[in-house]
XYZ file of C-alpha atoms in Angstrom:
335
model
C 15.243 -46.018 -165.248
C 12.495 -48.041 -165.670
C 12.166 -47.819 -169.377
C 15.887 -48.034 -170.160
C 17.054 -51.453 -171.241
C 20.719 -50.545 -171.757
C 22.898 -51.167 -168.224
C 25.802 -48.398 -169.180
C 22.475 -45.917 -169.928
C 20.798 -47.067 -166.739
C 24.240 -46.788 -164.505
C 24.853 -43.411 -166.061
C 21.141 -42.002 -165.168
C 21.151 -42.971 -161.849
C 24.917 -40.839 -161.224
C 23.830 -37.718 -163.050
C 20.376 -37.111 -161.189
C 21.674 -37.776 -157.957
C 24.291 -34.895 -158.647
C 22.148 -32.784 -161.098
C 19.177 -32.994 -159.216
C 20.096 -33.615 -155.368
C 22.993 -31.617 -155.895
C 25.554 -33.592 -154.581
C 29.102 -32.916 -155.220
C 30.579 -36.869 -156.059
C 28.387 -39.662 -157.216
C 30.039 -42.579 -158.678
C 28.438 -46.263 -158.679
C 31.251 -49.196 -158.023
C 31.136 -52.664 -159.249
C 32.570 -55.758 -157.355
C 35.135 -57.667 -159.909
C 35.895 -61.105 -159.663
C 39.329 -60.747 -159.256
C 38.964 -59.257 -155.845
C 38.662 -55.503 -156.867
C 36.024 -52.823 -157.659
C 35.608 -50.355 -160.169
C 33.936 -47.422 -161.000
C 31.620 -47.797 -163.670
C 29.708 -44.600 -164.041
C 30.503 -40.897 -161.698
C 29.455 -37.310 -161.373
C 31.098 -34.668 -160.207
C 34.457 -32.201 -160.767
C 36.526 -35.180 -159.148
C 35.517 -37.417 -162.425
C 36.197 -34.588 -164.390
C 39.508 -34.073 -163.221
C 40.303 -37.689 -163.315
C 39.423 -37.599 -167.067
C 36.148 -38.915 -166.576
C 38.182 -42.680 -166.386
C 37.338 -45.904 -164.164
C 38.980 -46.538 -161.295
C 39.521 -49.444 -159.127
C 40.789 -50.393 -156.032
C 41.336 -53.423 -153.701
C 37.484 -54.642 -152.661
C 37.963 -54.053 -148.809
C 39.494 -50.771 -148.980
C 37.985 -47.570 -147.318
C 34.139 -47.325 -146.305
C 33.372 -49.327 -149.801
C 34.824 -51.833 -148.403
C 33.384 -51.999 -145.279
C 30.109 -51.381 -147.136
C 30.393 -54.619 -149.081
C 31.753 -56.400 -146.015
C 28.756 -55.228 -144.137
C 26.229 -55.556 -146.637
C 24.341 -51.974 -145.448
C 24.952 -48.704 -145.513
C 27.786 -47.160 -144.202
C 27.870 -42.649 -143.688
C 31.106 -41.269 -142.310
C 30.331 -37.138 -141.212
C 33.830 -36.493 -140.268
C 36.201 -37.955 -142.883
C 39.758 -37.641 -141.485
C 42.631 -37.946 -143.869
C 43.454 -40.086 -146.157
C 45.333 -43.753 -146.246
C 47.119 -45.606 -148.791
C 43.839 -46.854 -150.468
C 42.540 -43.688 -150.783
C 42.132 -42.150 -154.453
C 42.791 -38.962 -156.015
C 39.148 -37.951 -156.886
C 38.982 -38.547 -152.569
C 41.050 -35.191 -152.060
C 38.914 -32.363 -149.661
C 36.188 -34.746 -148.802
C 34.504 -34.431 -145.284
C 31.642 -36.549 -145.563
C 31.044 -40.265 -147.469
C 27.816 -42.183 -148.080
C 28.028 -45.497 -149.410
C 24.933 -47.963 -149.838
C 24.855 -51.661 -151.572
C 23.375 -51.970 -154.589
C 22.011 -55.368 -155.443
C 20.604 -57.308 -158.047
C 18.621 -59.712 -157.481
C 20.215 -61.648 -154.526
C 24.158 -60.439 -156.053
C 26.020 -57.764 -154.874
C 26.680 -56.159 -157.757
C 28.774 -52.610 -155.789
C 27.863 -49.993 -154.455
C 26.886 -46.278 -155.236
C 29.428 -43.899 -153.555
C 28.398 -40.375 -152.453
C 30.756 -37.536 -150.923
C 30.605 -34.394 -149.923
C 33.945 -31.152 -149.206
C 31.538 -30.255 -145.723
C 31.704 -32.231 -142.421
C 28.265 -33.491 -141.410
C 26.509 -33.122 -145.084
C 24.629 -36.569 -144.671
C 21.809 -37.439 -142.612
C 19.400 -40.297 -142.413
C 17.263 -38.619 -145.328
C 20.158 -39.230 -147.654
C 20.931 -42.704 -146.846
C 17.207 -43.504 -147.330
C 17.532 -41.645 -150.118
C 20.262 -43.344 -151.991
C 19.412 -46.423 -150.985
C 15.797 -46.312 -152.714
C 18.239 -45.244 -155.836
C 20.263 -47.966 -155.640
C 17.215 -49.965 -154.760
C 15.975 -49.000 -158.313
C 19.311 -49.087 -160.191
C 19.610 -52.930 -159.072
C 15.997 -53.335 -160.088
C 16.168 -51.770 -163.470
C 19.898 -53.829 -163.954
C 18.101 -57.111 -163.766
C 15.161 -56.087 -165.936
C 18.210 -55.455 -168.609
C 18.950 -58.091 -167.786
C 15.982 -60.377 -168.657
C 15.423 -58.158 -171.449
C 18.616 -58.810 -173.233
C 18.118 -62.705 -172.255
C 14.672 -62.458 -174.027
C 15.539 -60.907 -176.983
C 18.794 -63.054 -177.423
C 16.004 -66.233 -177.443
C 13.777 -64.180 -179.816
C 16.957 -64.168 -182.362
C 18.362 -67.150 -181.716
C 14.966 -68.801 -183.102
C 14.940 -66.459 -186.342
C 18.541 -67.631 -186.877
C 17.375 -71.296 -186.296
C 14.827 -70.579 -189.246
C 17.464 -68.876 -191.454
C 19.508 -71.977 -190.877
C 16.501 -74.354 -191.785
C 15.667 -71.813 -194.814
C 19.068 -72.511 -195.822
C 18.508 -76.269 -195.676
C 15.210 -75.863 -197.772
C 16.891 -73.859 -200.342
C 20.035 -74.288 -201.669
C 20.322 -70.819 -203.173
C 19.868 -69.040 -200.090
C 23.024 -71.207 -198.403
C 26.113 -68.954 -198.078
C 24.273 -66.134 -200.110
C 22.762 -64.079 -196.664
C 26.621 -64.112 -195.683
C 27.618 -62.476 -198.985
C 25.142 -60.196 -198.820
C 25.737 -59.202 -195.229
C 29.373 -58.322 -195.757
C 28.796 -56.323 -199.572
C 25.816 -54.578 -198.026
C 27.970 -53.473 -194.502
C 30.939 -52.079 -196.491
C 28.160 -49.829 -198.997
C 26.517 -48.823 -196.189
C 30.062 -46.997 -194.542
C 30.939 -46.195 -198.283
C 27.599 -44.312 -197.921
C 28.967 -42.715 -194.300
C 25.863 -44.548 -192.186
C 26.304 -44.482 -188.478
C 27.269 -47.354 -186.689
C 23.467 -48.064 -185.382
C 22.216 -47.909 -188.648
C 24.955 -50.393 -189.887
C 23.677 -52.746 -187.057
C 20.355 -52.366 -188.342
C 21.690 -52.746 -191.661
C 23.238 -56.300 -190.871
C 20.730 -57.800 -189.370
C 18.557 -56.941 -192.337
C 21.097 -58.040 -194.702
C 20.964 -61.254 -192.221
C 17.680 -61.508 -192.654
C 15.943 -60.589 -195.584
C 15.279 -63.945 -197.308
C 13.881 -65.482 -193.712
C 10.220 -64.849 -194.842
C 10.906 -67.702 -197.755
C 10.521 -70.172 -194.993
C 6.537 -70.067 -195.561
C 7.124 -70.641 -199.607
C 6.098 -74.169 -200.822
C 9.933 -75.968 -201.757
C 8.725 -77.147 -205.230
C 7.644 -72.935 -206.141
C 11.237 -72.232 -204.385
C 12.777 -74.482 -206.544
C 10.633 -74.021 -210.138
C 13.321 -73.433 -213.132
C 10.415 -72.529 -215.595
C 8.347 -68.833 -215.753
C 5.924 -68.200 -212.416
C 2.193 -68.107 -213.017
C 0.954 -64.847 -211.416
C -0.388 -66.265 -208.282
C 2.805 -68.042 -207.859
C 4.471 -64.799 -208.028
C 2.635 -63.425 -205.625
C 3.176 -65.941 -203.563
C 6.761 -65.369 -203.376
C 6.591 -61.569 -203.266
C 4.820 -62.003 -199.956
C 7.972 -63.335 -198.340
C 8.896 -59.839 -197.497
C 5.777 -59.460 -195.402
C 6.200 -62.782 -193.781
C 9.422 -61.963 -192.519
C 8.418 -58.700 -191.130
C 5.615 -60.951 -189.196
C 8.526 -63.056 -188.182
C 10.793 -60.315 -186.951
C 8.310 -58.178 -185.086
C 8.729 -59.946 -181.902
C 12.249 -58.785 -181.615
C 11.995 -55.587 -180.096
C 15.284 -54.245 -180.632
C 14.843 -55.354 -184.151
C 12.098 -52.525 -184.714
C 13.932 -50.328 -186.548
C 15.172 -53.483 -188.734
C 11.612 -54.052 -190.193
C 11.248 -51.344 -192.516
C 14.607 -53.198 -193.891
C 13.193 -56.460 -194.211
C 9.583 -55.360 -196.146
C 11.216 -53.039 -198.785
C 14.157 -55.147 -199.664
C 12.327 -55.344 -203.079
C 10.649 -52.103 -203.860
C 11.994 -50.317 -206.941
C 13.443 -47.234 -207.372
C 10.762 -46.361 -209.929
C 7.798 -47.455 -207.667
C 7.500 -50.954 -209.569
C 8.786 -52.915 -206.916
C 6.659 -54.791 -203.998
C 5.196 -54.737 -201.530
C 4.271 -51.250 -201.303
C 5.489 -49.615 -204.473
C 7.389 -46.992 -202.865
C 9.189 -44.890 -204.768
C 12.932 -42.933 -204.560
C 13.977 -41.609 -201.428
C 10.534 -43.322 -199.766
C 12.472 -46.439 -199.907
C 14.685 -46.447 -196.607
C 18.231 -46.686 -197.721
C 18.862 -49.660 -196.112
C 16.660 -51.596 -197.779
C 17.889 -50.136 -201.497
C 21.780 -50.745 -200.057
C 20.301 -55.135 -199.525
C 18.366 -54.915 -203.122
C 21.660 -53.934 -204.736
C 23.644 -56.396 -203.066
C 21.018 -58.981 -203.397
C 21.416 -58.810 -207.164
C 25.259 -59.681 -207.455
C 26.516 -63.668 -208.649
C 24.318 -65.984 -207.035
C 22.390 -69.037 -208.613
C 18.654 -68.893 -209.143
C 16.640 -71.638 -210.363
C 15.840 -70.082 -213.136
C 19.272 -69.132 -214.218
C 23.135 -70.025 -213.526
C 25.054 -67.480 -211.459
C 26.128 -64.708 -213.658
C 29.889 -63.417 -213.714
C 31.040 -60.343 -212.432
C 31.349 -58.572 -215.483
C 27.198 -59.299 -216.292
C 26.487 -58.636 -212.612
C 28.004 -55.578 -213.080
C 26.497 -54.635 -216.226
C 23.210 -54.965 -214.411
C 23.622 -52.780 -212.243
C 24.637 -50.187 -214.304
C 21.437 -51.110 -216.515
C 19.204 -51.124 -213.660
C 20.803 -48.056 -211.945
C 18.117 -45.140 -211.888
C 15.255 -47.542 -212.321
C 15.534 -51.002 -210.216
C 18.662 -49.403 -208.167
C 19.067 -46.377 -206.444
C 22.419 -45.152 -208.777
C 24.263 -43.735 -205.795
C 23.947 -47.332 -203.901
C 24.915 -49.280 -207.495
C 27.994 -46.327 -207.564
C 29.298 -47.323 -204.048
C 29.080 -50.997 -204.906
C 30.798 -50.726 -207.646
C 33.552 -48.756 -206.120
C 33.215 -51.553 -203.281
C 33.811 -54.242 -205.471
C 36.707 -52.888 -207.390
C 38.698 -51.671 -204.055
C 38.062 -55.213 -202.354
C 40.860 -57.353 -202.761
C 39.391 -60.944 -204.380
């Protein structure tokens, strides 16, 4: 739990060991709402299977959850007699119910709910037990927490220096969005998964964020690039990796972001990969990078010369199954 940054991942953990590896027959954890209700958010057990595997919620004081929450400890019931109106179908043929708060931080964020079909199943063990889970579930949820608060900072000041690199350069205004949107629809033309679109968004996002660190005047230069000017620019790719890298969740995003301009023939930069080498999300950005945009040293071409080099570039520049699915892309889109 400690490694797990994701709160559904870190919820669902905690619910299958405690009934794959203690064995016990119902395990659900149950979040307080703030419209006077709880829910379940995560379960174990033939009752969730028979339910569909669906939440469930109820009114917050109802049954021992309630008087869990109300009582801010843990409650055990051995001898579970019937059933009232709030009870719940999962509920059916229990005997015995444990129920512990689970906090984070100083919130009561629920509760995780064990049961058992025999009278008398629970002893003191088990509530220390559950409690050190839930202990550890409620320490891990605010770790997520502060991880996802972290990260969110990390990006909002790489998107603060897109938006500046837009200000510096009026080419790369409105041209990331383009991009962004072309390279997302190749990429599902292409049949990536959805966390490899992600990835492929942010690099799409991204990929011109190194240009910060190029002098305006080179950024701007109409005429031909001396070759340490060149250079100069080509190393934009490795400044925005440097940028990136403190995002951790932005890892896999990196790879993106260096080879936006390596060739499919193994003349590109910085690496000179070559072919397959080059990770497909990275050949998916070059391709859409190329379309109608202005560059200082030329106007913006039209669609019918962006196309045409594409095609001329497919096999060499382009990987021709990326230029094919942009292609198709653009002709499909309406506009």
């Amino acid at each position: 739990l400690a490694g797990m940054t994701e709160p559904d991942a870190i919820l669902d953990a905690a619910v299958d060991e405690l009934h794959r590896a203690f064995g016990y027959y119902m395990c659900a954890i149950i979040r307080v709402r703030e419209d006077g209700y709880v829910e379940s958010v995560a379960g174990r057990g033939d009752p969730y299977v028979r339910l569909g595997e669906e939440r469930w919620y109820k009114p917050r004081e109802a049954g021992l959850i309630g008087r869990c929450l109300r009582e801010r400890g843990p409650v055990l019931e051995n001898e579970v007699h019937g059933h009232g109106p709030d009870a719940l179908p999962q509920s059916l043929g229990v005997r015995a119910e444990l129920v512990v708060p689970l906090w984070v931080e100083d919130s009561l964020y629920g509760a995780i709910d064990i049961e058992e079909t025999s009278a008398g199943a629970f002893d003191e063990d088990d509530v220390r037990l559950v409690q050190t889970v839930a202990d550890q579930v409620g320490a891990s949820l605010r770790s997520a927490a502060l991880y996802m608060r972290l990260d969110s900072a990390y990006v909002g000041t790489v998107q603060a220096l897109a938006g500046a690199l837009e200000a510096k350069d009026s080419y790369t205004a409105g041209h990331s969005r383009a991009v962004v949107e072309r390279a997302h629809a190749v990429g599902g033309r292409l049949g990536l998964a959805d966390p490899d679109l992600r990835n492929l968004r942010f690099a799409a996002i991204f990929h011109d964020i190194g240009k910060i660190a190029v002098p305006d005047d080179l950024l701007a230069k109409a005429g031909p690039l001396s070759a340490e000017e060149r250079a100069e620019i080509q190393a934009h790719t490795v400044v925005a990796e440097r940028i990136l890298s403190p995002v951790e969740f932005l890892a896999q995003v990196l790879p993106l972001v260096r080879h936006e301009h390596e060739r499919w023939d193994g003349r590109g930069y910085p690496d000179g990969l070559v072919g397959e080498s080059i990770p497909l999300g990275a050949r998916i950005v070059l391709a859409c990078d190329a379309m109608t945009s202005d560059r200082p040293y030329r106007p913006a071409m039209s669609d019918a010369q962006a196309r045409a080099e594409l095609l001329a570039g497919a096999g060499s520049q382009f990987d021709e199954r990326v230029v094919a699915a942009l292609l198709q892309e653009l002709d499909e889109s309406p506009g």
